[in-house]
Tab-separated table of C-alpha atoms in Angstrom:
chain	number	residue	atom	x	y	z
T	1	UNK	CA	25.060	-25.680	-11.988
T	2	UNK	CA	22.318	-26.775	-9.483
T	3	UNK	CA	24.345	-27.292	-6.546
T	4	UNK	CA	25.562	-23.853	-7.604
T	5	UNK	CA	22.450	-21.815	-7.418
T	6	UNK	CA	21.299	-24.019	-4.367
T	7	UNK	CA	23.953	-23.186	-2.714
T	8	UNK	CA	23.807	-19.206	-3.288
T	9	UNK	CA	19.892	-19.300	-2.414
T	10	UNK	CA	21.350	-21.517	0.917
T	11	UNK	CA	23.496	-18.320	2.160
T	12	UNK	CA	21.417	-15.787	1.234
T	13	UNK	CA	18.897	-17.342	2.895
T	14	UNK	CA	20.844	-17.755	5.783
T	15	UNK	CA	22.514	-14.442	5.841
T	16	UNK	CA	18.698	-12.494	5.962
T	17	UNK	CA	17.868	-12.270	9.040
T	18	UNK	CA	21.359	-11.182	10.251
T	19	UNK	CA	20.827	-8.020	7.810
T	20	UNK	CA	17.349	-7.805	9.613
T	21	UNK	CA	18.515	-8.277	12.875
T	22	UNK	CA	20.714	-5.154	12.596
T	23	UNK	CA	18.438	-2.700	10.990
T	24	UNK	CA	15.694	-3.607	13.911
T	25	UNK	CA	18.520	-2.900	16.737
T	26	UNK	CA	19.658	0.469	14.748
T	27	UNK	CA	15.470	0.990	14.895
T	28	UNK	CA	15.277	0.335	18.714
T	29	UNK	CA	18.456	2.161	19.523
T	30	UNK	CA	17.244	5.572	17.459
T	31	UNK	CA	13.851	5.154	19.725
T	32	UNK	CA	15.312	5.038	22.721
T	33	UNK	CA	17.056	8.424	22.164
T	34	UNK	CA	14.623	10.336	19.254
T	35	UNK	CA	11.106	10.805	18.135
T	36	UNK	CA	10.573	9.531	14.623
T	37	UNK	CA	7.356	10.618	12.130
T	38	UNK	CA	8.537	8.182	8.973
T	39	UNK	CA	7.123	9.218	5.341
T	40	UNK	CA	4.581	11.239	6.522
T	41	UNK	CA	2.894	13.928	4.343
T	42	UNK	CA	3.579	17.561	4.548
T	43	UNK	CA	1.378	20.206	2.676
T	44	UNK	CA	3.630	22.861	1.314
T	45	UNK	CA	2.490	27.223	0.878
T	46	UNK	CA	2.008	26.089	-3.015
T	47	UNK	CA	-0.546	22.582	-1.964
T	48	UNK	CA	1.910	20.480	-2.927
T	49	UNK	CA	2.745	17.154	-0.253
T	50	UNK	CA	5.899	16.090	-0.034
T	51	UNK	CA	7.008	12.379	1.628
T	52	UNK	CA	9.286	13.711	5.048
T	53	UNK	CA	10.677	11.966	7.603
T	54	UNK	CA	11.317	13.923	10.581
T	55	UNK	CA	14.247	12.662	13.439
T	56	UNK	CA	13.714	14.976	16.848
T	57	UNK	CA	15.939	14.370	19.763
T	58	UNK	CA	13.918	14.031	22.885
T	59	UNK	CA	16.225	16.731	24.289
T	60	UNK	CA	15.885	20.574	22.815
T	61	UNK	CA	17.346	20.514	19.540
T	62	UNK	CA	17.028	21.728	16.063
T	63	UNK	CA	15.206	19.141	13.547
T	64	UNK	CA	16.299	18.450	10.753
T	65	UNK	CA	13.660	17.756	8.163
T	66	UNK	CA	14.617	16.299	4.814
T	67	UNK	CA	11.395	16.696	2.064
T	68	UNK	CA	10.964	14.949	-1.578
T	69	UNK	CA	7.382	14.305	-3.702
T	70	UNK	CA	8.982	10.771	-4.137
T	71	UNK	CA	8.822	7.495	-1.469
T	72	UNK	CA	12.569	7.879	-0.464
T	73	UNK	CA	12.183	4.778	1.749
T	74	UNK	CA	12.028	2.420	-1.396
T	75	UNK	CA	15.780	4.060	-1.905
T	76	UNK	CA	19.179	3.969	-0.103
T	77	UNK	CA	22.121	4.913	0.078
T	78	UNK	CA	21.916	8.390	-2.189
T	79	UNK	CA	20.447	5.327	-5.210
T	80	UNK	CA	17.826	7.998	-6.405
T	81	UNK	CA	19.955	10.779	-6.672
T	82	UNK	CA	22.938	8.731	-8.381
T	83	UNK	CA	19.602	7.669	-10.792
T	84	UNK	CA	18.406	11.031	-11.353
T	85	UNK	CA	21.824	12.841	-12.003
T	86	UNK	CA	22.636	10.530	-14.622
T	87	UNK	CA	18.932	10.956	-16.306
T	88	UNK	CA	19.449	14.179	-16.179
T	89	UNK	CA	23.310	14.911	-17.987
T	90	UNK	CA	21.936	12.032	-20.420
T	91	UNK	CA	19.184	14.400	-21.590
């Protein structure tokens, strides 16, 4: 059982920086072509703030700007939404 769990800490280990490697490149590629304003705070007409993260092209185009009161960095993948809809139909 040891060499078991020594051995799955081993490749995860080893497998880490791969997974880091390719968000950084993903980070310096979207850079190179856009401006990017990560989880910064908007005020809103009623005083709320709401966590946005705002991707321009550095060529005239429309921005898309997508706005939550939660830290929607600690989530991927659509995870907070697949949390909160079943919350929600469980209530």
């Amino acid at each position: 059982m040891l060499i078991n769990n020594f051995l799955c800490i081993s490749v995860l280990l080893f497998l880490y920086p791969s997974f880091c490697t390719v968000e950084e490149d993903i980070v310096l590629q979207l850079n190179g072509i856009a401006y990017i304003e990560q989880n910064t705070m908007k005020l809103m007409r009623d005083g709320i703030r709401l966590a946005t993260d705002i991707y321009r092209l550095k060529e005239p185009v429309p921005a898309i700007l997508w706005k939550t009161p939660y830290n929607f960095n600690l989530y991927r993948d659509g995870e907070i939404y697949t949390h909160i809809y079943m919350i929600s139909r469980m209530n």
